[in-house]
Coordinates of C-alpha atoms and ligand atoms in Angstrom, one line a residue:
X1 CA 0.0 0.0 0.0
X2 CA 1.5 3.4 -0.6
X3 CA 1.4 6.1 2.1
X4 CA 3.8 9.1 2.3
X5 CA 2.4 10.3 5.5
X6 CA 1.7 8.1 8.7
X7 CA -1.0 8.5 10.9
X8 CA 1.1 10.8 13.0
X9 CA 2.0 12.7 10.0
X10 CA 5.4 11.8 9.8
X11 CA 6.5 11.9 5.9
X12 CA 7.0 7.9 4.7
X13 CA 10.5 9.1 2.7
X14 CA 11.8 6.5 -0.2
X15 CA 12.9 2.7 0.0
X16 CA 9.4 1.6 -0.9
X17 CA 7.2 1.9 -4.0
X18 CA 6.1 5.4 -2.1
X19 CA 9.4 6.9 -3.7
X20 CA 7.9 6.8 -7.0
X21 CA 5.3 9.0 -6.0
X22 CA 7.4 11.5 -3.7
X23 CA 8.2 13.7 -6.8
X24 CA 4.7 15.0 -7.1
X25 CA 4.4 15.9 -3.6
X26 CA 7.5 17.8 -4.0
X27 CA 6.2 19.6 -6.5
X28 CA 3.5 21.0 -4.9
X29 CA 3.7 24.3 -3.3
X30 CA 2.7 25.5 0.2
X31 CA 0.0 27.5 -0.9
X32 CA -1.8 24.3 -2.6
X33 CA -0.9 22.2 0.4
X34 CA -2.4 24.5 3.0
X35 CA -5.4 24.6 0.0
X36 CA -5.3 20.3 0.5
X37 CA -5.7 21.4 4.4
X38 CA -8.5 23.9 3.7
X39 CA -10.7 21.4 1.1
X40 CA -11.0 18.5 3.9
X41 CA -11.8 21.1 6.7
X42 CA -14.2 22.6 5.1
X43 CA -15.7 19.6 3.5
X44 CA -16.0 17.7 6.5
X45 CA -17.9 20.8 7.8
X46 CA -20.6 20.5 4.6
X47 CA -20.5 16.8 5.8
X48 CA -21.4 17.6 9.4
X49 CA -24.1 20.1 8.7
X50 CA -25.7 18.0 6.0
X51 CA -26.2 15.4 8.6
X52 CA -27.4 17.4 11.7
X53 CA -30.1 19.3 8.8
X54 CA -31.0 15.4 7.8
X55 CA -31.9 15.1 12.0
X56 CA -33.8 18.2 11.7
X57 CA -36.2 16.6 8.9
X58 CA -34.4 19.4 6.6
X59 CA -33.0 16.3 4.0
X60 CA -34.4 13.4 3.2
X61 CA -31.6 11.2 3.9
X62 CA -27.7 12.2 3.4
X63 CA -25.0 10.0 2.6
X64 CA -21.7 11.1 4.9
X65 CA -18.5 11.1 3.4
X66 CA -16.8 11.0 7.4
X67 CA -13.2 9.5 6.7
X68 CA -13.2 9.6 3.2
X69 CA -12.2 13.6 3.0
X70 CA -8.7 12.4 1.9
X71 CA -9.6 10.1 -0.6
X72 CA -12.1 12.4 -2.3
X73 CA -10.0 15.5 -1.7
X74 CA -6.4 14.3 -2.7
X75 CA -7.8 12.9 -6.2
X76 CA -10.0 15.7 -6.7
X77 CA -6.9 17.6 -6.9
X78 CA -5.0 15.6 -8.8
X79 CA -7.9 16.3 -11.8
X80 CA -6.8 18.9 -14.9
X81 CA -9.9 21.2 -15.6
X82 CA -10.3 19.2 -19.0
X83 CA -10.6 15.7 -17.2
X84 CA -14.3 14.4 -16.0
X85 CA -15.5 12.9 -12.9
X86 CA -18.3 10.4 -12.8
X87 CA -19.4 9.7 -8.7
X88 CA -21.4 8.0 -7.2
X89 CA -23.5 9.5 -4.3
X90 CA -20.9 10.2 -1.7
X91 CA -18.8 12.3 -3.5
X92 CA -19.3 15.5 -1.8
X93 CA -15.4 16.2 -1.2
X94 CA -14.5 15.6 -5.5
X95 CA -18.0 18.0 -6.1
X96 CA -15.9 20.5 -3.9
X97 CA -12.7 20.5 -6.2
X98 CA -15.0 20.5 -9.1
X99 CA -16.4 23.7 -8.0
X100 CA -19.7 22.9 -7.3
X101 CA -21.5 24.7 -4.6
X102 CA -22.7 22.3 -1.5
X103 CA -25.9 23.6 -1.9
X104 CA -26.3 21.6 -5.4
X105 CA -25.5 18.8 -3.4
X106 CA -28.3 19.3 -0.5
X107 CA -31.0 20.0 -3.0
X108 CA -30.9 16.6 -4.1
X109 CA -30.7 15.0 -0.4
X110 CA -33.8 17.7 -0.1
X111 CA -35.7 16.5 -3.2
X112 CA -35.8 19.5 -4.7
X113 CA -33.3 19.0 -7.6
X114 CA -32.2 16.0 -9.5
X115 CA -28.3 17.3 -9.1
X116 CA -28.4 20.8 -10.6
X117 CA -25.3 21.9 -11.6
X118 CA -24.9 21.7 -15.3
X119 CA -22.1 18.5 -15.7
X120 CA -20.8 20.0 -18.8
X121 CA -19.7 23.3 -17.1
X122 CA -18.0 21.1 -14.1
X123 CA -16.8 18.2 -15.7
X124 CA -18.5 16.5 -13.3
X125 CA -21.5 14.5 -14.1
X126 CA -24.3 13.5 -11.8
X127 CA -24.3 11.2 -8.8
X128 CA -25.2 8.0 -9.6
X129 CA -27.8 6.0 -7.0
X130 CA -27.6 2.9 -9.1
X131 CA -24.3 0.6 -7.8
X132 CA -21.9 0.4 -10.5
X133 CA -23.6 1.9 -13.5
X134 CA -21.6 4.8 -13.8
X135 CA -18.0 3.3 -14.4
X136 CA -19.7 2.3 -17.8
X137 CA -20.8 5.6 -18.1
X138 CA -17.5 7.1 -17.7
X139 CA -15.6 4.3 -20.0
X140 CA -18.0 5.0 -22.9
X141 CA -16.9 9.3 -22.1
X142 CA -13.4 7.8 -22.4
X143 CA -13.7 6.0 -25.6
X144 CA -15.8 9.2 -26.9
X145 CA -12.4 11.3 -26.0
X146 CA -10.2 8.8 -26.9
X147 CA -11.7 8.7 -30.5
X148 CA -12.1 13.0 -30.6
X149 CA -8.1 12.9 -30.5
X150 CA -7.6 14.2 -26.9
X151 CA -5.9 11.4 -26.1
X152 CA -1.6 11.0 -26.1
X153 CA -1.2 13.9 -28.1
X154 CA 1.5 15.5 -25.9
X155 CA -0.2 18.5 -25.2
X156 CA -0.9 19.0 -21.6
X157 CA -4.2 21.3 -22.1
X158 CA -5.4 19.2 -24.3
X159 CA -5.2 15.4 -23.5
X160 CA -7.9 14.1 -21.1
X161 CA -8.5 11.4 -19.1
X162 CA -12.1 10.4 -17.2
X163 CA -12.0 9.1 -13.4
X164 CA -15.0 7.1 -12.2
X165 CA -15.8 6.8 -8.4
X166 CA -17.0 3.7 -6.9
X167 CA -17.2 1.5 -3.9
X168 CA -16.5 -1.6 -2.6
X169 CA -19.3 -3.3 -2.7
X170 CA -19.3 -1.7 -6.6
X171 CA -17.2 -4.4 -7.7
X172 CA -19.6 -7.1 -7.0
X173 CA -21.0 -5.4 -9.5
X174 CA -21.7 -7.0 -13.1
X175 CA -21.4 -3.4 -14.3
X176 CA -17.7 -2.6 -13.3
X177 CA -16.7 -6.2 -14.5
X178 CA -18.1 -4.9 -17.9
X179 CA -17.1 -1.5 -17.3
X180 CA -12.9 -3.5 -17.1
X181 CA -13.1 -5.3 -19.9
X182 CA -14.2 -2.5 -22.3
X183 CA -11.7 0.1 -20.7
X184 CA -8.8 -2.5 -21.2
X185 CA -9.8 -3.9 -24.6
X186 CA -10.0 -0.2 -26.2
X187 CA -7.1 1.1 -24.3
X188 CA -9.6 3.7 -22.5
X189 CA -8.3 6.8 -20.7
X190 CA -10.1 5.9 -17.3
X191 CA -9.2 5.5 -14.1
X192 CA -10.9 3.4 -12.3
X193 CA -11.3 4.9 -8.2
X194 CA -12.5 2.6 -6.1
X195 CA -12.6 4.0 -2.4
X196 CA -13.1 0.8 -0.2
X197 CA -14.1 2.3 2.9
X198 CA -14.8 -1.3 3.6
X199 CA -18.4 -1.8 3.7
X200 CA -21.1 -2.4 1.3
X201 CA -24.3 -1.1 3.9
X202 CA -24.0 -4.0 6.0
X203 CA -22.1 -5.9 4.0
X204 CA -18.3 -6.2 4.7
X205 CA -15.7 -6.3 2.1
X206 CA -14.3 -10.2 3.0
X207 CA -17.8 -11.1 2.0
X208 CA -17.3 -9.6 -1.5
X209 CA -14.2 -10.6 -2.8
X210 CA -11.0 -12.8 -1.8
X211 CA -8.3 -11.4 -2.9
X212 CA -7.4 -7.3 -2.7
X213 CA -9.5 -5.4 -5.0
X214 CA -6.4 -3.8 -6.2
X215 CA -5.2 -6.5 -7.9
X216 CA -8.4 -7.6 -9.8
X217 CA -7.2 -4.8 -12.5
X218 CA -4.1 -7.1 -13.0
X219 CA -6.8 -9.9 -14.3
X220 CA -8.2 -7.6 -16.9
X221 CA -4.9 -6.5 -18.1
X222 CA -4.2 -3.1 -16.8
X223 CA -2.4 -1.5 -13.5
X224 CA -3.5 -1.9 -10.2
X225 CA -2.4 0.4 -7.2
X226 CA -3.4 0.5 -3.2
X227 CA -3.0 3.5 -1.8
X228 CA -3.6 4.8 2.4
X229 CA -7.6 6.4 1.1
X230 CA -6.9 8.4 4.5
X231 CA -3.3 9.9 3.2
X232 CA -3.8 13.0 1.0
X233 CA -0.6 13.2 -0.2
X234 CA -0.5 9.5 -1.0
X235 CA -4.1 9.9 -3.0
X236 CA -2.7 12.8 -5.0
X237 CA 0.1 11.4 -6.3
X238 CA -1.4 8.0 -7.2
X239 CA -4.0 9.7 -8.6
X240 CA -2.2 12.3 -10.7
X241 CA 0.0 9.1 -11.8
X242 CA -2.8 7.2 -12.9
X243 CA -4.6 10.2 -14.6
X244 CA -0.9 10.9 -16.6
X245 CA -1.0 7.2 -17.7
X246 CA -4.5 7.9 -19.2
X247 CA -3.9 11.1 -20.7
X248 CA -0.8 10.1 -22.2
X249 CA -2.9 6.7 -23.8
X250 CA -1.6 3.8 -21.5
X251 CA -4.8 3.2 -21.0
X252 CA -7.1 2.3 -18.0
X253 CA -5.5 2.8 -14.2
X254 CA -7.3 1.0 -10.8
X255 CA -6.6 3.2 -7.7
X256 CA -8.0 1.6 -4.5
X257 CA -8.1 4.2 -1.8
X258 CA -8.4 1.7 1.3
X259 CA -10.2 3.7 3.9
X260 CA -13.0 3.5 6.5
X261 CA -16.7 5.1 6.1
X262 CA -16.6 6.5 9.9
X263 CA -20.4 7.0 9.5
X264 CA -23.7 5.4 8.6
X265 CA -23.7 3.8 5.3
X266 CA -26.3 7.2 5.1
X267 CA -28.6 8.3 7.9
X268 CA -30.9 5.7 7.2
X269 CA -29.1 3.0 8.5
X270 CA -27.6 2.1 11.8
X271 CA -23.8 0.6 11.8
X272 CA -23.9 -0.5 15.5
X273 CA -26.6 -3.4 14.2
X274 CA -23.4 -4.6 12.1
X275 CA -20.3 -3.6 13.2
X276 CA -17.9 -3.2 16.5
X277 CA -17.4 -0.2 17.9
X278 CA -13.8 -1.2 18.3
X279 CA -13.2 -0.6 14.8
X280 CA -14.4 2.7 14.8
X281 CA -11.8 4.1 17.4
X282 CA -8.9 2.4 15.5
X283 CA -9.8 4.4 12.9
X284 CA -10.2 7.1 14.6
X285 CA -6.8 7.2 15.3
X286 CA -5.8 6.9 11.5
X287 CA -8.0 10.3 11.0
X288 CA -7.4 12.1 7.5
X289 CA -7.2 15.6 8.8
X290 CA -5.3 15.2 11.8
X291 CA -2.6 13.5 10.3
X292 CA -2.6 15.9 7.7
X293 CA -2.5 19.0 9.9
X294 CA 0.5 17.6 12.3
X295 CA 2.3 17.3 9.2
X296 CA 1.5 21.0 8.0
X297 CA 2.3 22.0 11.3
X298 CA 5.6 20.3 12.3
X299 CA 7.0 21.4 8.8
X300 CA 6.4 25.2 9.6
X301 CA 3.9 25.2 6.2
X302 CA 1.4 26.3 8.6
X303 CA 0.5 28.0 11.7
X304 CA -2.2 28.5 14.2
X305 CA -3.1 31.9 12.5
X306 CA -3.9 29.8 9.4
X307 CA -5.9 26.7 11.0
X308 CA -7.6 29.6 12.9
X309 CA -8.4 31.4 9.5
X310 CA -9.9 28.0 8.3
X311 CA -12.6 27.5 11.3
X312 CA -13.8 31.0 10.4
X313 CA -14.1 29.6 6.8
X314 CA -15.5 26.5 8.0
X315 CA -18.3 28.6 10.3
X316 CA -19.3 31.1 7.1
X317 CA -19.3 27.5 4.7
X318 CA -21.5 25.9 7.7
X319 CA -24.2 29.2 7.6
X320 CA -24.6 29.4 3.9
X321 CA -25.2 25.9 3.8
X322 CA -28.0 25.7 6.7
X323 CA -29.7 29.0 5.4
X324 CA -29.6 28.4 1.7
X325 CA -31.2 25.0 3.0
X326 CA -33.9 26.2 4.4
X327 CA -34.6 28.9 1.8
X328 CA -34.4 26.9 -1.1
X329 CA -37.8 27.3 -3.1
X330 CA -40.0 23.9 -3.2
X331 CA -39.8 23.3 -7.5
X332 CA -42.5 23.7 -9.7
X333 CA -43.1 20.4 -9.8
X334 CA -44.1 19.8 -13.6
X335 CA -40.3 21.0 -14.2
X336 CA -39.0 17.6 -13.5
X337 CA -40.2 16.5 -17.4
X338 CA -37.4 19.5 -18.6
X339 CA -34.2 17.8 -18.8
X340 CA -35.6 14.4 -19.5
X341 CA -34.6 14.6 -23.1
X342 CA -32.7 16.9 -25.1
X343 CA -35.3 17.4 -28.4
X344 CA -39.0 17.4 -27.2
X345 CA -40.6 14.3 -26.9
X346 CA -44.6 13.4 -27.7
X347 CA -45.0 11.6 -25.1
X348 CA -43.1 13.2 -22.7
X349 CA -45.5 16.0 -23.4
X350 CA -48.8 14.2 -22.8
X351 CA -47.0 12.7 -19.3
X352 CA -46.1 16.5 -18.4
X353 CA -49.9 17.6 -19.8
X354 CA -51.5 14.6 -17.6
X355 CA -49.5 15.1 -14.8
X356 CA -50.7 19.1 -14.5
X357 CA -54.3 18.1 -15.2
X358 CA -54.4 15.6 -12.2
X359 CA -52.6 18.5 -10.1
X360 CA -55.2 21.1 -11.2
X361 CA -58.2 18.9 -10.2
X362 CA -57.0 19.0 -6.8
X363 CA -57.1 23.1 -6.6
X364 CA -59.8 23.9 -4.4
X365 CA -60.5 21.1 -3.0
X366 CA -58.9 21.7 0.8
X367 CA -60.9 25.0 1.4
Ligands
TPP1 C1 -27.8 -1.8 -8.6 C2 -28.0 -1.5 -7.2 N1 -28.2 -2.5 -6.3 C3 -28.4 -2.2 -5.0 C4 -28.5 -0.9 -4.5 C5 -28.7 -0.6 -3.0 N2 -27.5 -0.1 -2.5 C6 -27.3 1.2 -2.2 S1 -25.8 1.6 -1.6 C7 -25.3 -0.1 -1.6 C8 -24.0 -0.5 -1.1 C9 -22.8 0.1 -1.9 O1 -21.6 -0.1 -1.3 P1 -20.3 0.4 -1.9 O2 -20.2 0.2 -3.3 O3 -19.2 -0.2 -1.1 O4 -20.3 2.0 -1.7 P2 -20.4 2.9 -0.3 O5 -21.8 3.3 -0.2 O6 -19.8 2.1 0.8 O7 -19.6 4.1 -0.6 C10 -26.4 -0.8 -2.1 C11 -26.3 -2.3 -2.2 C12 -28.3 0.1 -5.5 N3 -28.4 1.4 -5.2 N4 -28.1 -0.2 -6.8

């Protein structure tokens, strides 16, 4: 597994496979390492007032991303602007680096939008409910960029690569088997991120494979890599590795970012039916942020006046996120036929014509 930073945030320097990766890190300045710093503190604060508004009957259900800030936040970073993103529904830390506002992200946990940021201006497409589909989703983007010749042609601004995010419990999926085979057969630019934060709901991950997952790539005939999910340096450079490999056209990449969902699967569900607590406070111990701010910290690349600066942040983030909740307008609910199709459809119309007529014959009727 590569890490460059221990839980205690000690650097993990050379000797292992990790040294491969050290040159990216080294590139990177303090500015965009103090930005790493900012992303998962502020992300974790979406996180935490997402679910306390789910409590308050605000959302319908949320799905926390608690433990995974590093995973989502050190290969959201490692993305060009010209590269796309297909999640799944947890990916609240990658919607960050894609620049799409939180409140996007509530909406839907609201039901009041299906998503509503426009994927084309964000490179970064809709979460997916549906276990699996999107990695074909995102292999089919890569053969459509592979074949418009932005693929390998040495210009960095140009050549793109598509990263699709998954679970786990994804891979039991017949979808990412498929999903493989295509990307390795036509030489896709995908990588394949599978954060294994270990469970699948209730199910954990010994029941859903036998060997590491990482190594299922080597079956289908392209890389494999484990990386610490809870190490944002590690995640970074794997990532931006991977993503290179693609855009260059080597083809398909598998990151596993082995991690632990520190949560509920989402606030429907209750983890103490399934799992030990025991396992929660080892985790605990392996915590993304912490690690990543002793490091900051005992390197000098940041001081209390900065972590200080980012609570404020984290406070302002936390507000606009609980009042644009709670101020967001219900939808006008024949709007949800709009984006079903591009082109107007027939029978699309008669639905949406049907549907008002039933709501109309209802006017009146509660005075
Ligand atoms: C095709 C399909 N089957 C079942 C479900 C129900 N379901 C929702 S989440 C989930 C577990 C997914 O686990 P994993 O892929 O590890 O992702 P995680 O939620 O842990 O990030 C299941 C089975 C679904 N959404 N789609």
């Amino acid at each position: 597994m590569i890490q460059l930073l221990t839980p205690e945030g000690q650097r993990v320097e050379g000797g292992t496979d990790a040294a491969d990766y050290t040159a990216y890190v080294d590139a990177l300045s303090d500015e965009e390492l103090r930005g790493f710093y900012r992303d998962l503190v502020l992300i974790r604060r979406v996180d935490t007032e997402a679910t306390a508004l789910q409590r308050q009957g605000e959302l319908g259900i949320w799905a926390s991303l608690l433990g995974q800030e590093a995973a989502q936040v050190g290969s959201g970073r490692a993305l060009a602007p010209q590269d796309h993103a297909f999640p799944t529904y947890r990916e609240h830390g990658v919607a960050w680096c894609r620049g799409v506002d939180p409140l996007n992200l509530l909406g839907m946990f609201r039901g009041v939008n299906n998503g509503g940021w426009d994927p084309a201006e964000k490179n970064f497409h809709l979460y997916t409910i549906i276990i699996g589909a999107q990695t074909l989703h995102a292999t089919g983007y890569a053969m459509g960029i592979q074949r418009d010749g932005a693929v390998g042609t040495g210009d960095p601004d140009r050549d793109a690569a598509v990263i699709a995010y998954f679970g786990d419990g994804a891979t039991a999926q017949g979808d990412v088997s498929e999903a493989f085979t295509f990307a390795a057969v036509m030489n896709a630019p995908v990588v394949f991120f599978c954060q294994n934060n270990q469970w699948a709901i209730s199910e954990p991950s010994e029941r859903q494979t036998r060997i590491p997952l990482y190594q299922r790539a080597r079956g289908f005939g392209f890389p494999g890599v484990r990386v610490d999910g809870n190490d944002v340096l590690a995640v970074y450079a794997v990532t931006k590795h991977a993503l290179e490999e693609a855009r260059s056209g080597q083809g398909p990449f598998l990151v596993e970012a082995y991690t632990y969902r520190m949560g509920a699967h989402t606030t429907s569900d209750d983890p103490t039916k399934y799992r030990v607590s025991a396992d929660v406070e080892v985790w605990k111990l392996r915590d993304p942020i912490a690690r990543f701010k002793a490091w900051l910290a005992r390197e000098g690349r940041a001081d209390s006046t900065f972590f200080d600066a980012v609570e404020a942040q984290a406070d302002e983030l936390a507000l606009h996120v609980r009042r644009g909740t709670l101020e967001m307008p219900d939808p006008d609910a024949p709007s949800m036929f709009d984006h079903v199709y591009v082109e107007p459809h027939p029978l699309l119309a008669a639905e949406r014509e049907q549907f008002v007529a039933y709501h109309a014959s209802f006017e009146g009727s509660h005075s």
